[in-house]
């Protein structure tokens, strides 16, 4: 409809009563966090908060020498901030759809651009794709999450989960690939020929190939092609 009185608009869009959940969806595109300690979130994702909350960019040596070296040689890990304190925190990322995942000892690997927030009980590390093709400087880097706790990921529109079975590989476009199960180790597959260099290729010259037993989450829009 899109036509409201001021009172109607406020009633329709006002924040909901707290559910006491640590992570909850205020809307499909706004994450509501009842903060009572710390959490990690994507830098610049805060849109509002109340209470006593402090925001700090992750320090270079905060998680040890190994991760510091990875951060120096990749762009991943440089976009996290730590929120600490008590209050209600609202996060969003360019209006993307948000999905909350409950980790119970599982591992999942997420594209760094699609990771919105996670609880401190979730362990994380920077991972590089194995057997990455040489044309990508240093390979393709992502964030490994494992342990127990909540994590929020984002997608453009509705995500699609593809099941990977032994003997039936799944191939995806890197720009549309959001996350995959920690049991999978994808590699880059290339299909470059003279038409590609003449600008007459299909545009699908590089794909991610997943083999084994697990799942892959994709989105119906490409990162960087909005």
PDB file of C-alpha atoms in Angstrom:
ATOM      1  CA  UNK A   1       0.000   0.000   0.000  1.00  0.00           C
ATOM      2  CA  UNK A   2       2.706   2.500   1.039  1.00  0.00           C
ATOM      3  CA  UNK A   3       0.289   5.162   2.358  1.00  0.00           C
ATOM      4  CA  UNK A   4       0.138   5.631   6.141  1.00  0.00           C
ATOM      5  CA  UNK A   5      -0.613   8.172   8.797  1.00  0.00           C
ATOM      6  CA  UNK A   6       2.351   8.904  11.070  1.00  0.00           C
ATOM      7  CA  UNK A   7       0.801   6.758  13.821  1.00  0.00           C
ATOM      8  CA  UNK A   8       0.159   3.863  11.417  1.00  0.00           C
ATOM      9  CA  UNK A   9       3.702   4.041  10.054  1.00  0.00           C
ATOM     10  CA  UNK A  10       5.288   4.038  13.532  1.00  0.00           C
ATOM     11  CA  UNK A  11       3.137   1.106  14.646  1.00  0.00           C
ATOM     12  CA  UNK A  12       3.956  -0.861  11.499  1.00  0.00           C
ATOM     13  CA  UNK A  13       7.723  -0.325  11.557  1.00  0.00           C
ATOM     14  CA  UNK A  14       8.597   0.040  15.265  1.00  0.00           C
ATOM     15  CA  UNK A  15      10.987  -2.396  16.907  1.00  0.00           C
ATOM     16  CA  UNK A  16       9.464  -5.572  18.303  1.00  0.00           C
ATOM     17  CA  UNK A  17       9.424  -6.563  21.948  1.00  0.00           C
ATOM     18  CA  UNK A  18      12.626  -8.303  23.004  1.00  0.00           C
ATOM     19  CA  UNK A  19      12.561 -12.100  22.719  1.00  0.00           C
ATOM     20  CA  UNK A  20      15.657 -12.422  24.950  1.00  0.00           C
ATOM     21  CA  UNK A  21      17.375 -14.335  22.133  1.00  0.00           C
ATOM     22  CA  UNK A  22      21.034 -13.412  21.686  1.00  0.00           C
ATOM     23  CA  UNK A  23      20.552 -13.242  17.895  1.00  0.00           C
ATOM     24  CA  UNK A  24      17.133 -12.519  16.387  1.00  0.00           C
ATOM     25  CA  UNK A  25      15.798 -11.057  13.144  1.00  0.00           C
ATOM     26  CA  UNK A  26      14.097  -7.704  13.589  1.00  0.00           C
ATOM     27  CA  UNK A  27      13.284  -7.940   9.875  1.00  0.00           C
ATOM     28  CA  UNK A  28      14.668 -10.130   7.096  1.00  0.00           C
ATOM     29  CA  UNK A  29      17.411  -7.526   6.611  1.00  0.00           C
ATOM     30  CA  UNK A  30      18.097  -6.255  10.149  1.00  0.00           C
ATOM     31  CA  UNK A  31      19.767  -8.374  12.843  1.00  0.00           C
ATOM     32  CA  UNK A  32      18.751  -7.723  16.456  1.00  0.00           C
ATOM     33  CA  UNK A  33      21.364  -8.704  19.062  1.00  0.00           C
ATOM     34  CA  UNK A  34      20.789  -8.636  22.818  1.00  0.00           C
ATOM     35  CA  UNK A  35      24.398  -8.075  23.794  1.00  0.00           C
ATOM     36  CA  UNK A  36      25.579  -9.155  27.248  1.00  0.00           C
ATOM     37  CA  UNK A  37      29.287  -9.478  26.599  1.00  0.00           C
ATOM     38  CA  UNK A  38      31.115  -9.520  23.275  1.00  0.00           C
ATOM     39  CA  UNK A  39      30.611 -10.456  19.651  1.00  0.00           C
ATOM     40  CA  UNK A  40      32.397 -10.052  16.336  1.00  0.00           C
ATOM     41  CA  UNK A  41      30.691  -8.229  13.479  1.00  0.00           C
ATOM     42  CA  UNK A  42      31.468  -6.887  10.036  1.00  0.00           C
ATOM     43  CA  UNK A  43      32.953  -3.412  10.229  1.00  0.00           C
ATOM     44  CA  UNK A  44      30.448  -0.595   9.521  1.00  0.00           C
ATOM     45  CA  UNK A  45      27.454  -2.933   9.930  1.00  0.00           C
ATOM     46  CA  UNK A  46      26.028  -1.149  13.008  1.00  0.00           C
ATOM     47  CA  UNK A  47      22.908   0.866  12.202  1.00  0.00           C
ATOM     48  CA  UNK A  48      21.664   1.551  15.764  1.00  0.00           C
ATOM     49  CA  UNK A  49      22.053   0.522  19.389  1.00  0.00           C
ATOM     50  CA  UNK A  50      20.984   1.371  22.909  1.00  0.00           C
ATOM     51  CA  UNK A  51      22.735   0.709  26.194  1.00  0.00           C
ATOM     52  CA  UNK A  52      26.455   0.790  26.919  1.00  0.00           C
ATOM     53  CA  UNK A  53      28.223  -0.745  23.910  1.00  0.00           C
ATOM     54  CA  UNK A  54      31.769  -0.116  22.737  1.00  0.00           C
ATOM     55  CA  UNK A  55      33.064  -0.809  19.226  1.00  0.00           C
ATOM     56  CA  UNK A  56      36.691  -1.615  18.435  1.00  0.00           C
ATOM     57  CA  UNK A  57      38.380  -2.601  15.205  1.00  0.00           C
ATOM     58  CA  UNK A  58      40.178  -5.919  15.546  1.00  0.00           C
ATOM     59  CA  UNK A  59      43.805  -5.376  16.509  1.00  0.00           C
ATOM     60  CA  UNK A  60      46.438  -6.777  14.174  1.00  0.00           C
ATOM     61  CA  UNK A  61      47.956  -9.113  16.783  1.00  0.00           C
ATOM     62  CA  UNK A  62      44.735  -9.836  18.670  1.00  0.00           C
ATOM     63  CA  UNK A  63      44.531 -13.430  17.456  1.00  0.00           C
ATOM     64  CA  UNK A  64      48.206 -14.317  17.236  1.00  0.00           C
ATOM     65  CA  UNK A  65      51.027 -14.213  14.721  1.00  0.00           C
ATOM     66  CA  UNK A  66      49.600 -16.825  12.339  1.00  0.00           C
ATOM     67  CA  UNK A  67      46.398 -14.902  11.665  1.00  0.00           C
ATOM     68  CA  UNK A  68      48.266 -11.603  11.529  1.00  0.00           C
ATOM     69  CA  UNK A  69      50.405 -12.947   8.663  1.00  0.00           C
ATOM     70  CA  UNK A  70      47.274 -14.101   6.808  1.00  0.00           C
ATOM     71  CA  UNK A  71      45.670 -10.689   7.266  1.00  0.00           C
ATOM     72  CA  UNK A  72      48.735  -8.937   5.896  1.00  0.00           C
ATOM     73  CA  UNK A  73      48.691 -11.007   2.699  1.00  0.00           C
ATOM     74  CA  UNK A  74      44.901 -11.057   2.207  1.00  0.00           C
ATOM     75  CA  UNK A  75      42.059  -8.608   2.491  1.00  0.00           C
ATOM     76  CA  UNK A  76      40.102 -11.010   4.728  1.00  0.00           C
ATOM     77  CA  UNK A  77      39.976 -10.402   8.453  1.00  0.00           C
ATOM     78  CA  UNK A  78      40.448  -6.643   8.073  1.00  0.00           C
ATOM     79  CA  UNK A  79      36.725  -5.928   8.195  1.00  0.00           C
ATOM     80  CA  UNK A  80      35.816  -7.211  11.654  1.00  0.00           C
ATOM     81  CA  UNK A  81      34.954  -5.164  14.720  1.00  0.00           C
ATOM     82  CA  UNK A  82      34.378  -6.247  18.314  1.00  0.00           C
ATOM     83  CA  UNK A  83      31.241  -5.016  20.070  1.00  0.00           C
ATOM     84  CA  UNK A  84      31.328  -5.297  23.857  1.00  0.00           C
ATOM     85  CA  UNK A  85      29.010  -4.245  26.667  1.00  0.00           C
ATOM     86  CA  UNK A  86      25.292  -4.551  27.360  1.00  0.00           C
ATOM     87  CA  UNK A  87      22.386  -3.351  25.244  1.00  0.00           C
ATOM     88  CA  UNK A  88      20.431  -3.920  22.068  1.00  0.00           C
ATOM     89  CA  UNK A  89      22.433  -3.787  18.852  1.00  0.00           C
ATOM     90  CA  UNK A  90      21.069  -3.617  15.301  1.00  0.00           C
ATOM     91  CA  UNK A  91      23.221  -4.747  12.358  1.00  0.00           C
ATOM     92  CA  UNK A  92      22.646  -4.744   8.610  1.00  0.00           C
ATOM     93  CA  UNK A  93      24.712  -4.984   5.430  1.00  0.00           C
ATOM     94  CA  UNK A  94      23.528  -3.068   2.358  1.00  0.00           C
ATOM     95  CA  UNK A  95      19.982  -4.365   2.750  1.00  0.00           C
ATOM     96  CA  UNK A  96      21.019  -7.991   2.166  1.00  0.00           C
ATOM     97  CA  UNK A  97      18.873 -10.830   3.513  1.00  0.00           C
ATOM     98  CA  UNK A  98      20.146 -12.221   6.819  1.00  0.00           C
ATOM     99  CA  UNK A  99      20.182 -15.869   7.914  1.00  0.00           C
ATOM    100  CA  UNK A 100      21.076 -16.963  11.460  1.00  0.00           C
ATOM    101  CA  UNK A 101      22.902 -20.285  11.782  1.00  0.00           C
ATOM    102  CA  UNK A 102      23.273 -22.298  15.002  1.00  0.00           C
ATOM    103  CA  UNK A 103      26.596 -24.120  15.025  1.00  0.00           C
ATOM    104  CA  UNK A 104      26.726 -27.251  17.162  1.00  0.00           C
ATOM    105  CA  UNK A 105      30.274 -28.410  16.652  1.00  0.00           C
ATOM    106  CA  UNK A 106      30.052 -28.133  12.853  1.00  0.00           C
ATOM    107  CA  UNK A 107      32.399 -26.348  10.481  1.00  0.00           C
ATOM    108  CA  UNK A 108      31.265 -23.958   7.763  1.00  0.00           C
ATOM    109  CA  UNK A 109      33.330 -21.782   5.446  1.00  0.00           C
ATOM    110  CA  UNK A 110      31.873 -18.384   4.536  1.00  0.00           C
ATOM    111  CA  UNK A 111      32.858 -15.798   1.951  1.00  0.00           C
ATOM    112  CA  UNK A 112      34.280 -12.901   3.977  1.00  0.00           C
ATOM    113  CA  UNK A 113      31.909 -10.406   2.343  1.00  0.00           C
ATOM    114  CA  UNK A 114      28.891 -12.478   3.412  1.00  0.00           C
ATOM    115  CA  UNK A 115      29.726 -12.893   7.109  1.00  0.00           C
ATOM    116  CA  UNK A 116      27.780 -10.385   9.238  1.00  0.00           C
ATOM    117  CA  UNK A 117      28.362 -11.406  12.876  1.00  0.00           C
ATOM    118  CA  UNK A 118      29.143 -14.313  15.182  1.00  0.00           C
ATOM    119  CA  UNK A 119      29.381 -15.040  18.887  1.00  0.00           C
ATOM    120  CA  UNK A 120      32.823 -15.222  20.564  1.00  0.00           C
ATOM    121  CA  UNK A 121      32.230 -18.907  21.347  1.00  0.00           C
ATOM    122  CA  UNK A 122      32.601 -19.585  17.613  1.00  0.00           C
ATOM    123  CA  UNK A 123      36.215 -20.106  16.564  1.00  0.00           C
ATOM    124  CA  UNK A 124      37.298 -18.586  13.271  1.00  0.00           C
ATOM    125  CA  UNK A 125      40.275 -18.549  10.965  1.00  0.00           C
ATOM    126  CA  UNK A 126      41.222 -17.341   7.500  1.00  0.00           C
ATOM    127  CA  UNK A 127      41.412 -20.116   4.923  1.00  0.00           C
ATOM    128  CA  UNK A 128      42.758 -20.207   1.376  1.00  0.00           C
ATOM    129  CA  UNK A 129      41.270 -22.499  -1.226  1.00  0.00           C
ATOM    130  CA  UNK A 130      43.552 -25.405  -2.008  1.00  0.00           C
ATOM    131  CA  UNK A 131      44.608 -26.064  -5.592  1.00  0.00           C
ATOM    132  CA  UNK A 132      43.579 -22.522  -6.500  1.00  0.00           C
ATOM    133  CA  UNK A 133      44.277 -21.491 -10.047  1.00  0.00           C
ATOM    134  CA  UNK A 134      47.375 -19.369 -10.573  1.00  0.00           C
ATOM    135  CA  UNK A 135      45.568 -16.468 -12.209  1.00  0.00           C
ATOM    136  CA  UNK A 136      44.125 -15.426  -8.826  1.00  0.00           C
ATOM    137  CA  UNK A 137      46.855 -13.778  -6.785  1.00  0.00           C
ATOM    138  CA  UNK A 138      47.401 -15.928  -3.704  1.00  0.00           C
ATOM    139  CA  UNK A 139      44.224 -17.943  -4.305  1.00  0.00           C
ATOM    140  CA  UNK A 140      40.764 -17.406  -2.889  1.00  0.00           C
ATOM    141  CA  UNK A 141      40.394 -16.576   0.826  1.00  0.00           C
ATOM    142  CA  UNK A 142      37.410 -17.195   3.096  1.00  0.00           C
ATOM    143  CA  UNK A 143      36.513 -17.469   6.782  1.00  0.00           C
ATOM    144  CA  UNK A 144      36.272 -20.830   8.552  1.00  0.00           C
ATOM    145  CA  UNK A 145      33.777 -20.925  11.444  1.00  0.00           C
ATOM    146  CA  UNK A 146      33.673 -23.871  13.838  1.00  0.00           C
ATOM    147  CA  UNK A 147      32.514 -24.751  17.320  1.00  0.00           C
ATOM    148  CA  UNK A 148      29.244 -23.861  19.010  1.00  0.00           C
ATOM    149  CA  UNK A 149      27.303 -20.622  18.863  1.00  0.00           C
ATOM    150  CA  UNK A 150      25.356 -18.384  16.533  1.00  0.00           C
ATOM    151  CA  UNK A 151      26.567 -16.796  13.305  1.00  0.00           C
ATOM    152  CA  UNK A 152      24.727 -14.560  10.844  1.00  0.00           C
ATOM    153  CA  UNK A 153      25.399 -14.636   7.103  1.00  0.00           C
ATOM    154  CA  UNK A 154      23.979 -12.426   4.363  1.00  0.00           C
ATOM    155  CA  UNK A 155      22.788 -13.039   0.818  1.00  0.00           C
ATOM    156  CA  UNK A 156      21.335 -10.996  -1.998  1.00  0.00           C
ATOM    157  CA  UNK A 157      17.741 -12.276  -2.070  1.00  0.00           C
ATOM    158  CA  UNK A 158      16.853 -15.876  -1.134  1.00  0.00           C
ATOM    159  CA  UNK A 159      19.759 -18.343  -0.741  1.00  0.00           C
ATOM    160  CA  UNK A 160      19.802 -21.743  -2.422  1.00  0.00           C
ATOM    161  CA  UNK A 161      21.566 -24.717  -0.823  1.00  0.00           C
ATOM    162  CA  UNK A 162      22.980 -27.312  -3.221  1.00  0.00           C
ATOM    163  CA  UNK A 163      23.719 -30.811  -1.902  1.00  0.00           C
ATOM    164  CA  UNK A 164      27.080 -32.257  -2.922  1.00  0.00           C
ATOM    165  CA  UNK A 165      27.224 -36.049  -3.181  1.00  0.00           C
ATOM    166  CA  UNK A 166      30.210 -38.339  -3.838  1.00  0.00           C
ATOM    167  CA  UNK A 167      30.656 -38.791  -7.574  1.00  0.00           C
ATOM    168  CA  UNK A 168      28.369 -35.855  -8.396  1.00  0.00           C
ATOM    169  CA  UNK A 169      30.395 -32.620  -8.235  1.00  0.00           C
ATOM    170  CA  UNK A 170      28.689 -29.229  -8.038  1.00  0.00           C
ATOM    171  CA  UNK A 171      30.133 -26.201  -9.862  1.00  0.00           C
ATOM    172  CA  UNK A 172      29.319 -22.612  -8.958  1.00  0.00           C
ATOM    173  CA  UNK A 173      30.282 -19.089  -9.934  1.00  0.00           C
ATOM    174  CA  UNK A 174      32.686 -17.655  -7.308  1.00  0.00           C
ATOM    175  CA  UNK A 175      30.730 -14.396  -7.160  1.00  0.00           C
ATOM    176  CA  UNK A 176      27.493 -16.221  -6.341  1.00  0.00           C
ATOM    177  CA  UNK A 177      29.008 -18.619  -3.804  1.00  0.00           C
ATOM    178  CA  UNK A 178      28.257 -17.658  -0.185  1.00  0.00           C
ATOM    179  CA  UNK A 179      29.319 -20.604   1.999  1.00  0.00           C
ATOM    180  CA  UNK A 180      29.931 -24.338   2.088  1.00  0.00           C
ATOM    181  CA  UNK A 181      30.308 -27.145   4.615  1.00  0.00           C
ATOM    182  CA  UNK A 182      33.711 -27.569   6.230  1.00  0.00           C
ATOM    183  CA  UNK A 183      34.003 -31.097   4.851  1.00  0.00           C
ATOM    184  CA  UNK A 184      34.473 -29.752   1.313  1.00  0.00           C
ATOM    185  CA  UNK A 185      37.682 -28.433  -0.221  1.00  0.00           C
ATOM    186  CA  UNK A 186      36.747 -26.727  -3.485  1.00  0.00           C
ATOM    187  CA  UNK A 187      39.155 -25.932  -6.264  1.00  0.00           C
ATOM    188  CA  UNK A 188      38.973 -23.437  -9.075  1.00  0.00           C
ATOM    189  CA  UNK A 189      38.148 -24.797 -12.501  1.00  0.00           C
ATOM    190  CA  UNK A 190      39.002 -22.712 -15.545  1.00  0.00           C
ATOM    191  CA  UNK A 191      37.592 -22.719 -19.040  1.00  0.00           C
ATOM    192  CA  UNK A 192      39.753 -20.158 -20.799  1.00  0.00           C
ATOM    193  CA  UNK A 193      40.324 -20.247 -24.548  1.00  0.00           C
ATOM    194  CA  UNK A 194      41.069 -17.825 -27.351  1.00  0.00           C
ATOM    195  CA  UNK A 195      37.458 -16.543 -27.299  1.00  0.00           C
ATOM    196  CA  UNK A 196      37.936 -15.426 -23.695  1.00  0.00           C
ATOM    197  CA  UNK A 197      40.933 -13.271 -24.649  1.00  0.00           C
ATOM    198  CA  UNK A 198      39.021 -11.848 -27.617  1.00  0.00           C
ATOM    199  CA  UNK A 199      36.213 -10.801 -25.284  1.00  0.00           C
ATOM    200  CA  UNK A 200      33.804 -13.300 -26.834  1.00  0.00           C
ATOM    201  CA  UNK A 201      33.697 -15.832 -24.010  1.00  0.00           C
ATOM    202  CA  UNK A 202      30.551 -16.748 -22.107  1.00  0.00           C
ATOM    203  CA  UNK A 203      31.666 -14.908 -18.963  1.00  0.00           C
ATOM    204  CA  UNK A 204      31.709 -18.213 -17.053  1.00  0.00           C
ATOM    205  CA  UNK A 205      35.456 -18.842 -17.452  1.00  0.00           C
ATOM    206  CA  UNK A 206      36.141 -19.542 -13.759  1.00  0.00           C
ATOM    207  CA  UNK A 207      34.053 -21.815 -11.571  1.00  0.00           C
ATOM    208  CA  UNK A 208      34.378 -23.349  -8.124  1.00  0.00           C
ATOM    209  CA  UNK A 209      34.230 -27.140  -8.176  1.00  0.00           C
ATOM    210  CA  UNK A 210      32.941 -28.960  -5.078  1.00  0.00           C
ATOM    211  CA  UNK A 211      33.440 -32.707  -4.738  1.00  0.00           C
ATOM    212  CA  UNK A 212      32.681 -35.008  -1.818  1.00  0.00           C
ATOM    213  CA  UNK A 213      29.865 -35.012   0.723  1.00  0.00           C
ATOM    214  CA  UNK A 214      28.395 -31.716   1.923  1.00  0.00           C
ATOM    215  CA  UNK A 215      26.537 -28.624   0.771  1.00  0.00           C
ATOM    216  CA  UNK A 216      27.096 -25.289  -0.964  1.00  0.00           C
ATOM    217  CA  UNK A 217      25.067 -22.100  -0.407  1.00  0.00           C
ATOM    218  CA  UNK A 218      24.655 -19.773  -3.407  1.00  0.00           C
ATOM    219  CA  UNK A 219      22.778 -16.535  -3.981  1.00  0.00           C
ATOM    220  CA  UNK A 220      20.888 -15.338  -7.092  1.00  0.00           C
ATOM    221  CA  UNK A 221      23.135 -12.321  -7.532  1.00  0.00           C
ATOM    222  CA  UNK A 222      26.864 -11.871  -7.984  1.00  0.00           C
ATOM    223  CA  UNK A 223      29.139 -10.102  -5.480  1.00  0.00           C
ATOM    224  CA  UNK A 224      30.632  -7.056  -7.132  1.00  0.00           C
ATOM    225  CA  UNK A 225      28.138  -7.090 -10.020  1.00  0.00           C
ATOM    226  CA  UNK A 226      25.259  -5.212  -8.387  1.00  0.00           C
TER     227      UNK A 226
END
